[in-house]
Coordinates of C-alpha atoms and ligand atoms in Angstrom, one line a residue:
M894 CA -19.0 -20.8 -33.7
S895 CA -19.1 -19.3 -30.2
D896 CA -17.3 -16.0 -29.5
A897 CA -14.9 -17.9 -27.2
K898 CA -14.0 -20.3 -29.9
V899 CA -13.4 -17.5 -32.4
L900 CA -11.0 -15.9 -30.0
L901 CA -9.3 -19.2 -29.3
Q902 CA -8.8 -19.9 -33.0
E903 CA -7.4 -16.5 -33.5
K904 CA -4.9 -16.6 -30.6
L905 CA -3.8 -20.3 -30.6
T906 CA -1.7 -22.2 -33.1
A907 CA -3.8 -24.7 -35.1
E908 CA -2.4 -27.6 -33.1
N909 CA -3.2 -26.1 -29.7
Y910 CA -6.6 -25.0 -30.9
A911 CA -7.4 -28.5 -32.1
R912 CA -6.6 -29.8 -28.7
L913 CA -9.1 -27.5 -27.0
A914 CA -11.7 -27.9 -29.7
A915 CA -11.5 -31.7 -29.2
L916 CA -13.1 -31.1 -25.8
D917 CA -16.7 -30.1 -26.4
N918 CA -17.1 -27.9 -23.4
P919 CA -18.3 -24.3 -23.9
K920 CA -17.8 -23.3 -20.3
M921 CA -14.1 -24.4 -20.4
H922 CA -13.6 -22.7 -23.7
E923 CA -15.0 -19.5 -22.3
F924 CA -12.7 -19.7 -19.3
V925 CA -9.6 -20.1 -21.4
A926 CA -10.7 -17.4 -23.8
D927 CA -11.4 -15.0 -20.9
S928 CA -8.1 -15.8 -19.3
I929 CA -6.2 -15.0 -22.6
E930 CA -8.0 -11.7 -22.9
L931 CA -7.2 -10.9 -19.4
A932 CA -3.6 -12.0 -19.0
Q933 CA -2.6 -11.4 -22.7
P934 CA 0.0 -14.1 -23.1
A935 CA 2.4 -14.1 -26.0
S936 CA 1.5 -17.8 -26.7
V937 CA -0.7 -20.6 -25.3
F938 CA 0.3 -24.2 -24.8
V939 CA -2.5 -26.7 -24.3
S940 CA -1.3 -30.0 -22.7
T941 CA -3.1 -33.2 -23.4
G942 CA -1.0 -34.9 -20.6
S943 CA 0.9 -37.0 -23.2
E944 CA 4.4 -38.0 -22.4
A945 CA 5.6 -35.5 -25.1
D946 CA 3.6 -32.6 -23.5
T947 CA 4.8 -33.5 -20.1
A948 CA 8.4 -33.5 -21.3
Y949 CA 7.8 -30.1 -22.8
I950 CA 6.6 -28.7 -19.5
R951 CA 9.5 -30.2 -17.5
E952 CA 11.9 -28.7 -19.9
L953 CA 10.2 -25.3 -19.9
A954 CA 10.5 -25.1 -16.1
I955 CA 14.3 -25.6 -16.5
K956 CA 14.6 -23.2 -19.4
N957 CA 12.8 -20.4 -17.7
G958 CA 14.8 -20.8 -14.5
E959 CA 12.0 -21.9 -12.2
E960 CA 13.6 -25.3 -11.7
I961 CA 17.3 -26.1 -11.6
P962 CA 18.4 -29.6 -12.6
L963 CA 20.2 -31.4 -9.8
D964 CA 22.9 -34.1 -9.8
I965 CA 20.5 -37.0 -10.1
P966 CA 18.6 -37.2 -13.4
G967 CA 14.9 -36.4 -12.8
H968 CA 15.6 -34.3 -9.8
T969 CA 15.2 -30.5 -9.9
C970 CA 15.1 -27.7 -7.3
H971 CA 12.6 -24.8 -7.2
F972 CA 13.0 -21.7 -5.1
D973 CA 10.1 -19.5 -3.9
G974 CA 10.9 -15.9 -2.8
Y975 CA 12.3 -15.3 0.7
Y976 CA 8.9 -13.9 1.8
D977 CA 6.8 -16.5 -0.1
Q978 CA 7.6 -19.6 1.9
G979 CA 4.2 -20.6 3.1
R980 CA 0.4 -20.3 2.6
D981 CA -0.7 -16.7 2.9
K982 CA -3.7 -16.9 5.1
A983 CA -4.2 -13.2 5.4
Q984 CA -4.5 -12.7 1.6
T985 CA -6.5 -15.8 0.9
K986 CA -10.2 -14.8 0.8
Y987 CA -13.6 -15.9 -0.3
L988 CA -15.3 -13.7 -2.8
L989 CA -18.6 -13.1 -1.1
P990 CA -21.7 -12.3 -3.3
P991 CA -24.0 -9.6 -1.9
G992 CA -26.3 -11.0 0.8
S993 CA -24.4 -14.2 1.5
K994 CA -22.6 -15.0 4.8
L995 CA -19.8 -17.5 5.8
G996 CA -19.4 -16.5 9.4
E997 CA -16.7 -14.4 10.9
S998 CA -14.1 -17.2 11.2
L999 CA -13.6 -17.2 7.4
N1000 CA -11.7 -14.6 5.6
S1001 CA -13.8 -12.9 2.8
I1002 CA -14.1 -9.9 0.6
G1003 CA -17.0 -8.5 -1.3
K1004 CA -17.2 -10.3 -4.6
Q1005 CA -17.4 -7.3 -6.8
S1006 CA -14.4 -5.5 -5.4
G1007 CA -12.4 -8.7 -4.9
V1008 CA -12.8 -9.8 -8.5
K1009 CA -12.0 -6.3 -9.7
E1010 CA -8.8 -6.3 -7.6
V1011 CA -7.5 -9.7 -8.4
R1012 CA -8.3 -9.3 -12.1
S1013 CA -6.5 -6.0 -12.2
F1014 CA -3.4 -7.9 -10.8
L1015 CA -3.8 -10.6 -13.4
G1016 CA -4.4 -8.1 -16.2
G1017 CA -1.5 -8.2 -18.7
S1018 CA 0.4 -10.5 -16.3
M1019 CA 1.4 -12.9 -19.1
I1020 CA 2.5 -10.3 -21.6
G1021 CA 5.6 -11.8 -23.3
R1022 CA 5.1 -15.1 -21.6
E1023 CA 3.6 -18.5 -22.4
M1024 CA 0.3 -19.5 -20.9
L1025 CA -0.1 -23.2 -20.0
V1026 CA -3.5 -24.8 -20.1
C1027 CA -3.6 -28.2 -18.4
F1028 CA -6.2 -30.7 -17.4
F1029 CA -6.2 -32.8 -14.2
C1030 CA -8.6 -34.9 -12.1
L1031 CA -9.1 -34.7 -8.4
G1032 CA -9.6 -38.3 -7.0
P1033 CA -9.2 -41.5 -9.0
L1034 CA -10.2 -41.5 -12.7
D1035 CA -13.7 -42.6 -13.8
S1036 CA -15.1 -42.7 -10.3
D1037 CA -17.9 -41.1 -8.3
F1038 CA -15.1 -39.2 -6.5
S1039 CA -13.6 -37.7 -9.7
I1040 CA -13.7 -33.9 -10.1
P1041 CA -12.2 -32.7 -13.4
C1042 CA -10.1 -29.5 -13.3
V1043 CA -8.6 -27.0 -15.7
Q1044 CA -5.5 -25.2 -14.6
I1045 CA -4.2 -22.1 -16.3
T1046 CA -0.9 -20.7 -15.3
D1047 CA 2.3 -19.1 -16.5
S1048 CA 4.4 -21.3 -14.2
P1049 CA 5.7 -24.6 -15.6
Y1050 CA 6.7 -25.4 -12.0
V1051 CA 3.1 -25.3 -11.0
T1052 CA 2.0 -27.6 -13.8
H1053 CA 5.0 -29.8 -13.3
S1054 CA 4.0 -30.2 -9.7
E1055 CA 0.4 -31.0 -10.7
I1056 CA 1.6 -33.6 -13.2
I1057 CA 3.3 -35.4 -10.2
L1058 CA 0.5 -34.8 -7.7
Y1059 CA -2.7 -35.4 -9.7
R1060 CA -4.2 -37.8 -12.2
P1061 CA -4.3 -36.6 -15.8
G1062 CA -7.6 -35.0 -16.8
Y1063 CA -7.7 -34.4 -20.6
E1064 CA -9.5 -37.7 -21.2
Q1065 CA -11.8 -37.0 -18.3
F1066 CA -12.9 -33.8 -20.0
K1067 CA -13.6 -35.7 -23.2
K1068 CA -15.9 -37.9 -21.1
I1069 CA -17.8 -35.1 -19.3
G1070 CA -18.8 -33.5 -22.7
D1071 CA -20.4 -30.1 -22.1
S1072 CA -21.0 -30.6 -18.3
P1073 CA -20.4 -27.4 -16.4
D1074 CA -19.3 -29.4 -13.3
F1075 CA -15.5 -28.9 -13.0
F1076 CA -13.1 -26.6 -11.1
R1077 CA -11.2 -23.7 -12.7
F1078 CA -7.9 -22.3 -11.6
I1079 CA -6.0 -19.3 -12.9
H1080 CA -2.6 -18.4 -11.6
S1081 CA 0.1 -16.0 -12.6
E1082 CA 3.5 -15.5 -10.8
G1083 CA 3.2 -11.9 -11.8
E1084 CA 6.3 -9.8 -12.5
L1085 CA 9.5 -11.8 -11.8
E1086 CA 13.0 -10.8 -10.6
N1087 CA 15.6 -13.6 -10.9
A1088 CA 12.7 -16.1 -11.5
I1089 CA 11.0 -15.0 -8.2
S1090 CA 7.6 -13.3 -7.8
K1091 CA 8.5 -9.7 -7.2
N1092 CA 5.2 -8.0 -6.1
I1093 CA 4.6 -10.0 -2.9
D1094 CA 2.5 -7.0 -1.5
K1095 CA 0.1 -7.8 -4.3
R1096 CA -0.1 -11.5 -3.6
R1097 CA -3.7 -12.7 -3.6
V1098 CA -5.5 -16.0 -3.5
Y1099 CA -9.2 -15.3 -4.1
I1100 CA -11.9 -18.0 -4.2
D1101 CA -15.1 -17.8 -6.0
L1102 CA -17.4 -20.4 -4.5
E1103 CA -20.4 -19.6 -6.8
D1104 CA -18.4 -20.3 -10.0
D1105 CA -15.8 -22.8 -8.7
I1106 CA -12.9 -20.6 -9.7
V1107 CA -9.7 -19.8 -7.8
Y1108 CA -7.5 -16.8 -8.8
S1109 CA -3.9 -16.8 -7.5
V1110 CA -1.4 -14.1 -8.4
N1111 CA 2.1 -12.7 -7.4
T1112 CA 3.1 -15.9 -5.6
Q1113 CA 4.9 -19.1 -6.3
Y1114 CA 4.7 -21.2 -3.1
G1115 CA 2.8 -24.4 -3.9
G1116 CA 0.2 -24.1 -1.2
N1117 CA -0.9 -20.8 -2.8
T1118 CA -0.5 -21.7 -6.5
I1119 CA -1.1 -25.4 -7.1
G1120 CA -4.7 -25.0 -7.8
L1121 CA -5.7 -28.6 -7.2
K1122 CA -4.1 -28.6 -3.8
K1123 CA -5.5 -26.3 -1.1
P1124 CA -7.5 -24.0 -3.4
A1125 CA -9.4 -27.0 -4.7
L1126 CA -9.9 -28.3 -1.2
R1127 CA -11.8 -25.1 -0.4
L1128 CA -14.0 -25.6 -3.4
A1129 CA -14.5 -29.3 -2.6
I1130 CA -15.6 -28.6 0.9
Q1131 CA -18.5 -26.5 -0.3
K1132 CA -19.3 -29.0 -3.1
A1133 CA -19.2 -31.9 -0.5
S1134 CA -21.5 -30.0 1.8
R1135 CA -24.1 -29.7 -1.0
G1136 CA -23.7 -33.4 -2.0
G1137 CA -23.6 -35.1 1.4
W1138 CA -20.0 -36.2 1.4
L1139 CA -16.8 -34.9 3.1
A1140 CA -13.6 -33.3 1.8
E1141 CA -11.0 -33.5 4.5
H1142 CA -7.4 -32.5 5.3
M1143 CA -6.5 -36.2 5.9
F1144 CA -4.0 -38.8 5.2
L1145 CA -5.1 -42.3 4.2
M1146 CA -3.1 -45.4 5.0
G1147 CA -3.5 -49.2 5.3
A1148 CA -2.6 -50.5 8.8
H1149 CA -1.4 -54.0 8.6
G1150 CA -2.8 -56.1 11.5
P1151 CA -2.4 -59.8 12.4
G1152 CA -2.7 -62.4 9.7
G1153 CA -2.2 -60.0 6.7
R1154 CA -5.4 -58.0 7.6
V1155 CA -5.4 -54.4 6.3
T1156 CA -7.6 -51.8 8.0
Y1157 CA -7.6 -48.4 6.5
F1158 CA -7.3 -45.2 8.6
A1159 CA -7.9 -41.6 7.5
G1160 CA -6.4 -39.0 9.7
A1161 CA -6.5 -35.3 10.1
F1162 CA -3.5 -33.4 11.6
P1163 CA -2.7 -29.7 11.0
S1164 CA 0.3 -29.0 8.7
A1165 CA 3.6 -30.2 10.0
C1166 CA 2.2 -32.3 12.8
G1167 CA 3.1 -35.8 11.7
K1168 CA 0.5 -36.4 9.0
T1169 CA 2.9 -37.6 6.3
S1170 CA 5.0 -39.7 8.8
T1171 CA 1.8 -41.4 10.0
S1172 CA 0.8 -42.3 6.5
M1173 CA 4.4 -43.6 6.0
L1174 CA 4.6 -45.8 9.1
P1175 CA 7.1 -48.6 8.7
G1176 CA 5.5 -51.9 7.6
Q1177 CA 2.2 -50.2 6.6
T1178 CA 1.0 -48.9 3.2
I1179 CA 0.3 -45.4 2.1
V1180 CA -2.7 -44.3 0.0
G1181 CA -2.3 -40.5 0.6
D1182 CA -0.8 -38.0 3.0
D1183 CA -2.8 -34.8 2.7
I1184 CA -6.3 -34.6 1.2
A1185 CA -9.1 -37.2 1.2
Y1186 CA -12.7 -37.4 0.0
L1187 CA -15.1 -39.6 2.0
R1188 CA -18.5 -40.9 0.7
T1189 CA -21.0 -43.4 2.1
K1190 CA -21.7 -46.2 -0.3
G1191 CA -23.5 -49.5 0.4
G1192 CA -23.6 -48.8 4.1
Q1193 CA -19.8 -48.2 4.3
A1194 CA -17.6 -45.2 4.6
R1195 CA -15.4 -45.1 1.5
C1196 CA -12.4 -42.9 1.1
V1197 CA -9.9 -41.9 -1.7
N1198 CA -6.7 -39.9 -1.9
V1199 CA -7.5 -36.9 -4.0
E1200 CA -3.9 -36.9 -5.1
K1201 CA -1.3 -39.4 -6.4
G1202 CA 1.8 -37.6 -5.1
I1203 CA 3.2 -36.0 -2.0
F1204 CA 4.2 -32.4 -1.5
G1205 CA 5.8 -33.1 1.8
I1206 CA 8.0 -31.3 4.3
I1207 CA 11.6 -32.3 3.9
R1208 CA 12.9 -31.1 7.2
D1209 CA 14.0 -34.1 9.3
V1210 CA 13.6 -36.6 6.5
N1211 CA 16.6 -38.9 7.0
S1212 CA 17.6 -42.5 6.3
E1213 CA 16.9 -43.5 9.9
D1214 CA 13.5 -41.9 10.6
D1215 CA 12.0 -41.9 7.1
P1216 CA 13.9 -44.6 5.2
I1217 CA 11.4 -45.0 2.3
I1218 CA 11.1 -41.3 1.5
Y1219 CA 14.8 -40.9 1.9
E1220 CA 15.4 -43.7 -0.6
A1221 CA 13.1 -42.1 -3.1
L1222 CA 14.8 -38.7 -2.6
T1223 CA 18.2 -40.2 -3.3
S1224 CA 17.3 -42.4 -6.2
S1225 CA 16.6 -41.5 -9.8
C1226 CA 12.8 -41.1 -9.7
E1227 CA 11.1 -37.7 -10.5
V1228 CA 11.5 -35.3 -7.6
I1229 CA 11.0 -31.5 -7.3
F1230 CA 12.8 -30.2 -4.2
S1231 CA 11.8 -26.7 -3.1
N1232 CA 13.6 -24.3 -0.9
V1233 CA 16.4 -26.6 0.1
L1234 CA 20.2 -25.8 0.0
I1235 CA 22.1 -26.7 -3.2
D1236 CA 25.8 -27.1 -3.2
D1237 CA 28.2 -26.6 -6.1
E1238 CA 27.9 -30.2 -7.2
K1239 CA 24.1 -29.6 -7.5
K1240 CA 23.3 -31.8 -4.5
P1241 CA 20.3 -30.9 -2.3
H1242 CA 20.7 -30.5 1.5
W1243 CA 18.2 -29.8 4.2
L1244 CA 17.8 -29.4 8.0
G1245 CA 17.7 -32.7 9.8
M1246 CA 18.8 -34.8 6.8
G1247 CA 21.2 -36.7 9.1
S1248 CA 24.5 -35.5 7.7
E1249 CA 26.6 -32.3 8.1
L1250 CA 25.3 -29.4 5.9
P1251 CA 27.6 -27.4 3.6
V1252 CA 28.6 -24.0 4.9
E1253 CA 27.7 -22.3 1.6
G1254 CA 25.6 -22.8 -1.5
V1255 CA 22.4 -21.5 -3.1
N1256 CA 19.1 -21.4 -1.2
Y1257 CA 15.8 -19.5 -0.9
S1258 CA 17.8 -16.3 -0.1
G1259 CA 20.1 -16.6 -3.1
E1260 CA 23.8 -17.2 -2.6
W1261 CA 24.1 -18.4 1.0
H1262 CA 26.9 -18.9 3.5
K1263 CA 26.7 -20.0 7.1
G1264 CA 25.9 -17.0 9.4
K1265 CA 24.2 -15.0 6.6
I1266 CA 21.5 -12.7 8.1
D1267 CA 18.4 -11.2 6.5
V1268 CA 17.4 -7.5 6.6
N1269 CA 15.8 -8.0 10.1
G1270 CA 19.1 -9.4 11.5
N1271 CA 17.8 -13.0 11.7
E1272 CA 20.1 -15.8 10.7
I1273 CA 19.0 -17.5 7.5
T1274 CA 18.7 -21.3 7.9
P1275 CA 20.4 -23.4 5.2
S1276 CA 17.0 -24.8 4.0
H1277 CA 13.7 -23.3 4.9
K1278 CA 11.7 -25.1 7.7
N1279 CA 8.8 -25.5 5.3
A1280 CA 11.1 -26.7 2.4
R1281 CA 9.4 -29.5 0.5
Y1282 CA 9.8 -32.4 -1.9
C1283 CA 7.3 -33.4 -4.5
L1284 CA 7.2 -36.9 -5.7
N1285 CA 4.9 -39.7 -7.1
I1286 CA 3.5 -42.1 -4.5
P1287 CA 4.0 -45.1 -6.8
D1288 CA 7.7 -44.3 -6.6
L1289 CA 7.6 -45.2 -2.9
G1290 CA 8.3 -48.7 -1.8
N1291 CA 5.2 -48.8 0.5
C1292 CA 2.5 -47.6 -2.0
D1293 CA -0.8 -49.2 -1.3
P1294 CA -2.2 -51.3 -4.1
L1295 CA -5.6 -49.6 -3.9
L1296 CA -4.2 -46.0 -4.5
D1297 CA -6.1 -45.6 -7.7
G1298 CA -9.1 -47.8 -7.0
P1299 CA -12.3 -45.9 -8.2
E1300 CA -14.4 -47.2 -5.3
G1301 CA -11.9 -46.0 -2.7
V1302 CA -11.1 -48.0 0.4
I1303 CA -13.3 -48.9 3.4
V1304 CA -12.4 -46.7 6.3
G1305 CA -12.1 -48.6 9.6
G1306 CA -10.9 -45.7 11.7
I1307 CA -10.5 -41.9 11.8
V1308 CA -7.7 -40.2 13.7
Y1309 CA -7.5 -36.6 14.9
G1310 CA -4.2 -35.2 16.2
G1311 CA -2.4 -31.9 16.8
R1312 CA 0.6 -30.4 18.5
D1313 CA -0.4 -30.6 22.1
S1314 CA 2.2 -30.4 24.8
D1315 CA 0.1 -31.0 27.9
T1316 CA -3.5 -32.2 27.5
W1317 CA -4.5 -35.3 25.5
V1318 CA -3.0 -38.7 26.0
P1319 CA -1.1 -40.4 23.1
V1320 CA -4.1 -42.4 21.9
E1321 CA -7.8 -42.6 22.8
Q1322 CA -10.9 -44.0 21.2
A1323 CA -14.0 -41.9 21.4
F1324 CA -17.1 -43.6 22.8
N1325 CA -19.0 -43.2 19.6
W1326 CA -19.1 -41.3 16.3
E1327 CA -20.9 -38.3 17.7
E1328 CA -18.5 -37.8 20.6
G1329 CA -15.6 -38.5 18.3
I1330 CA -16.6 -35.7 16.0
I1331 CA -17.3 -33.3 18.8
I1332 CA -14.8 -34.0 21.5
K1333 CA -11.9 -35.1 19.2
G1334 CA -12.4 -33.4 15.8
A1335 CA -14.3 -30.2 16.6
A1336 CA -12.2 -29.6 19.8
L1337 CA -8.8 -30.0 18.1
E1338 CA -6.2 -27.4 18.9
S1339 CA -2.6 -27.3 17.7
E1340 CA 0.5 -25.1 18.1
T1341 CA 1.2 -23.2 14.8
T1342 CA 4.0 -24.3 12.5
A1343 CA 6.1 -23.0 9.6
A1344 CA 3.6 -24.3 7.0
T1345 CA 1.8 -20.9 7.2
L1346 CA 3.3 -17.4 7.4
G1347 CA 3.3 -16.0 10.9
K1348 CA 4.5 -16.8 14.4
E1349 CA 5.2 -20.5 15.3
G1350 CA 4.2 -22.3 18.5
V1351 CA 1.0 -20.5 19.3
R1352 CA -1.8 -22.8 20.5
T1353 CA -4.7 -22.4 18.0
F1354 CA -8.1 -23.8 17.5
N1355 CA -8.2 -25.9 14.4
L1356 CA -11.3 -28.1 14.1
M1357 CA -10.7 -31.3 12.1
S1358 CA -7.3 -29.7 11.1
N1359 CA -9.4 -28.2 8.3
L1360 CA -10.0 -24.7 9.6
D1361 CA -7.6 -23.1 7.1
F1362 CA -9.6 -24.5 4.2
L1363 CA -13.2 -24.3 5.3
S1364 CA -15.5 -22.7 2.9
I1365 CA -18.8 -23.2 4.8
P1366 CA -19.9 -21.9 8.2
L1367 CA -18.2 -24.0 10.9
G1368 CA -21.4 -25.1 12.5
R1369 CA -22.7 -26.5 9.2
Y1370 CA -19.4 -28.3 8.7
I1371 CA -19.7 -30.0 12.1
Q1372 CA -23.2 -31.0 11.4
N1373 CA -22.2 -32.5 8.0
N1374 CA -19.6 -34.6 9.9
L1375 CA -22.2 -35.7 12.4
D1376 CA -24.6 -36.6 9.7
F1377 CA -22.1 -38.5 7.7
S1378 CA -22.5 -41.7 9.8
K1379 CA -26.3 -41.7 9.2
D1380 CA -26.2 -44.3 6.4
I1381 CA -23.2 -46.3 7.7
D1382 CA -23.9 -49.6 9.3
N1383 CA -20.7 -49.7 11.4
P1384 CA -19.3 -46.1 11.4
P1385 CA -15.5 -45.9 11.6
L1386 CA -14.2 -45.7 15.1
I1387 CA -12.8 -42.3 15.9
F1388 CA -9.5 -41.8 17.8
S1389 CA -7.4 -38.9 19.0
V1390 CA -3.6 -39.1 19.0
N1391 CA -1.0 -36.8 20.5
Y1392 CA 2.6 -37.2 19.5
F1393 CA 3.8 -34.0 21.2
L1394 CA 3.1 -34.5 24.9
R1395 CA 6.0 -33.1 27.0
D1396 CA 7.0 -33.3 30.7
K1397 CA 7.5 -30.3 32.9
N1398 CA 11.0 -29.7 31.5
G1399 CA 9.8 -29.6 28.0
K1400 CA 11.1 -33.1 27.1
Y1401 CA 8.9 -35.1 24.7
L1402 CA 7.3 -38.1 26.5
N1403 CA 7.3 -40.2 23.4
G1404 CA 9.8 -41.3 20.8
M1405 CA 9.1 -40.6 17.1
A1406 CA 8.6 -44.3 16.3
D1407 CA 5.9 -44.7 19.0
K1408 CA 3.1 -43.6 16.7
K1409 CA 3.2 -47.0 15.0
V1410 CA 2.1 -48.6 18.2
W1411 CA -0.9 -46.2 18.6
I1412 CA -2.1 -46.9 15.1
L1413 CA -1.7 -50.6 15.4
W1414 CA -3.5 -50.5 18.8
A1415 CA -6.3 -48.6 17.0
E1416 CA -6.3 -51.3 14.3
L1417 CA -6.8 -54.0 16.9
R1418 CA -9.7 -52.0 18.4
V1419 CA -11.4 -51.6 15.1
N1420 CA -11.3 -55.4 14.8
G1421 CA -12.5 -56.0 18.3
E1422 CA -9.3 -57.7 19.5
V1423 CA -8.2 -55.8 22.6
E1424 CA -10.0 -54.4 25.6
A1425 CA -9.7 -50.9 26.8
I1426 CA -9.9 -48.7 29.9
E1427 CA -12.6 -46.0 30.2
T1428 CA -11.7 -42.4 30.8
P1429 CA -14.1 -39.4 30.8
T1430 CA -13.5 -38.9 27.1
G1431 CA -13.2 -42.4 25.7
R1432 CA -11.2 -45.6 25.9
I1433 CA -7.4 -45.9 26.3
P1434 CA -5.1 -48.9 25.9
K1435 CA -4.3 -51.4 28.7
Y1436 CA -0.7 -51.5 29.7
E1437 CA -0.2 -55.2 28.7
D1438 CA -1.5 -54.6 25.2
L1439 CA 0.9 -51.7 24.6
A1440 CA 3.9 -53.5 26.2
K1441 CA 3.2 -56.4 23.7
L1442 CA 2.9 -54.0 20.7
F1443 CA 6.1 -52.1 21.7
E1444 CA 8.0 -55.4 21.9
E1445 CA 6.7 -56.9 18.7
H1446 CA 6.9 -53.9 16.5
L1447 CA 9.6 -51.6 17.9
D1448 CA 11.6 -54.2 19.8
A1449 CA 11.4 -51.9 22.8
R1450 CA 10.6 -52.5 26.5
Y1451 CA 7.6 -50.4 27.5
T1452 CA 7.6 -49.7 31.2
K1453 CA 4.8 -49.1 33.6
D1454 CA 6.4 -45.7 34.3
D1455 CA 6.3 -44.8 30.6
Y1456 CA 2.6 -45.8 30.6
V1457 CA 1.7 -43.8 33.6
R1458 CA 3.6 -40.7 32.5
Q1459 CA 2.0 -40.8 29.1
F1460 CA -1.6 -41.9 29.9
T1461 CA -2.2 -40.0 33.1
I1462 CA -5.5 -38.2 32.6
R1463 CA -4.8 -34.5 33.2
I1464 CA -8.1 -33.1 34.4
P1465 CA -7.2 -29.4 34.9
E1466 CA -5.7 -29.2 31.4
N1467 CA -8.7 -31.0 29.9
L1468 CA -11.2 -28.8 31.7
A1469 CA -9.3 -25.7 30.6
K1470 CA -9.3 -26.9 27.0
L1471 CA -13.1 -27.5 27.1
D1472 CA -13.6 -24.0 28.4
R1473 CA -11.3 -22.5 25.7
V1474 CA -12.9 -24.3 22.8
E1475 CA -16.4 -23.8 24.1
K1476 CA -15.8 -20.1 24.3
I1477 CA -14.8 -20.0 20.7
Y1478 CA -18.0 -21.7 19.6
K1479 CA -20.1 -19.6 21.9
E1480 CA -18.6 -16.3 20.8
K1481 CA -17.6 -16.8 17.2
V1482 CA -19.6 -19.6 15.7
S1483 CA -23.2 -18.6 15.7
D1484 CA -24.5 -21.8 13.9
T1485 CA -22.8 -24.3 16.3
P1486 CA -25.1 -27.3 16.7
N1487 CA -26.6 -27.5 20.2
I1488 CA -25.4 -31.0 20.5
L1489 CA -21.9 -29.7 20.7
F1490 CA -22.6 -27.7 23.8
D1491 CA -24.6 -30.6 25.3
T1492 CA -21.7 -32.9 24.7
F1493 CA -19.2 -30.5 26.2
G1494 CA -21.4 -30.2 29.2
K1495 CA -21.7 -34.0 29.6
V1496 CA -18.0 -34.5 29.3
R1497 CA -17.2 -31.7 31.7
K1498 CA -19.4 -33.4 34.3
R1499 CA -17.6 -36.7 33.7
F1500 CA -14.2 -35.0 34.3
K1501 CA -15.5 -33.3 37.5
A1502 CA -16.9 -36.6 38.9
A1503 CA -13.5 -38.3 38.1
Q1504 CA -11.7 -35.4 39.7
E1505 CA -13.7 -35.7 42.9
K1506 CA -13.0 -39.4 43.1
H1507 CA -9.3 -39.4 42.1
G1508 CA -7.9 -35.9 42.2
D1509 CA -6.5 -33.8 39.4
Y1510 CA -4.2 -36.3 37.8
I1511 CA -5.4 -39.9 37.4
S1512 CA -3.1 -42.8 36.7
P1513 CA -4.5 -45.1 34.1
F1514 CA -4.0 -47.9 36.7
D1515 CA -6.7 -46.3 38.8
L1516 CA -9.3 -46.5 36.1
T1517 CA -11.1 -49.7 35.2
A1518 CA -12.0 -51.5 32.0
Ligands
SPV580 C1 -0.1 -28.0 4.2 O1 0.5 -26.9 4.6 O2 -1.0 -28.4 4.9 C2 0.4 -28.7 3.0 C3 1.2 -28.0 2.1 O3 0.0 -29.8 2.8 S1 0.3 -26.7 1.4 O4 0.3 -27.0 -0.1 O5 1.1 -25.5 1.7 O6 -1.0 -26.7 1.9
MN581 MN1 -1.8 -30.2 4.1

């Protein structure tokens, strides 16, 4: 017997040992044994993902105070610490082996010292506590997209979230036998005070790309701790780069066109910029809202949702704007709310829910009352802006029937969008794949939001909305995206969207519901059913087509004034954007493919020619089809 198995047999009960031994995977056994030696738990629970094991984890989360049962059966609430409400970008680092480079845009630390530091924080972290060992699968089961994962944690909240968000992996591990090809995650909340991670100054998320391991410690917020979510995306981006596929921060939805036709769209938006609401558009079907893998197969682009649940932002979810999510959040399906306000009847409340909020209760700051201020004198909101809900997609009334299809869906269109108050038009199709990747995806900027710690509202470069998670040099990532279309007969069309355009007084130029029209217009373009008008960067809708879509789908009159205000081509802003983004590539991204600079140059010339002919601001009526 291997040393690892000897240790496991000694430390685990017979039943838990048998569960691990039934998986014939030495590398997994070594990982669990090493984690036990390091974290020194009082006991170890190995989950097979059975209903009984899942019930045990759900109950444990309540028993240890990490989740509070709410008024509706199946609903619980979890709180993260006051200073642990978003992804910690500063303390999330790649462990860099000697001699390797990732480029200066990615946060890294020498592997030897990083491992030493994070292992010292994990050392003894589970003394007196129960270690949970759970198995999950990224992507649908039994598919080319599947990546088995093992998660070790002392947090039943983390595993409970993963049970909702991912497909079960114990049986997948039986199938892979002794293959070393899986991801490993170890997490500890660290020392707790009132069920909250206490040592936030020692919060770390360190990623080992050589060994496909992520270490996370002294934090509870899902984006830092749920191994299969953003930590796994980082590992997957590197794996995809080696394997010629793509791992993206993208939703995936079925847009329902005329005659019952369904065209699938994958779309990348930075966090808190409308990704979930686009995947949830009324009358359409959702496959996923956050992370997608894309592969070329049989001359087509195929895409899956890596997850089967949603960890979505709850702010502004109300019965009018998000009726399907609201319905799920108020019915008796399984939901974990996090960082909302709980009243004394154990009902959850959140900002923008459409009804008056209580003036007191319990929230992410503890006992809360209206007007409560924090140590810096800032008023504490009733629920956090990044408060979330976690639920199963099949519990939504609009779940797409192909959610778990092992082949994925065929992608008809790709959409890139960000929080942009003054530059891009609401929707535009790129001329071709290459320009779409470069002028839309690689040029994406967005104003920062509450999904990460730090200041909000700062315009930031965020290529493909994936910058936070990239684990390969930026230039290589762009090249991978360019190359992806190589083996596709009809590459997906690429679109940009902008839901956040404002007028001079700061007023939004579009309503929340309008995004449905942009996506349905894109659906018609993919199927060759509407003409378009050429701009320097692509093709925009004709007024008549939009007026028809607004009337048919939103029962709204779309005026020529609306159209001109929204679709005016803003040349100075677009030129400034090209300059800003080009400067970043020139100064910070040494492996930028030359084609990016050539394309920027070409597009700049087109803008200048249009400017000479029409002036700084061009009405779409002055452009031709
Ligand atoms: C995001 O912030 O992009 C999310 C939630 O989807 S997190 O798990 O924090 O990444
Ligand atoms: Mn996300």
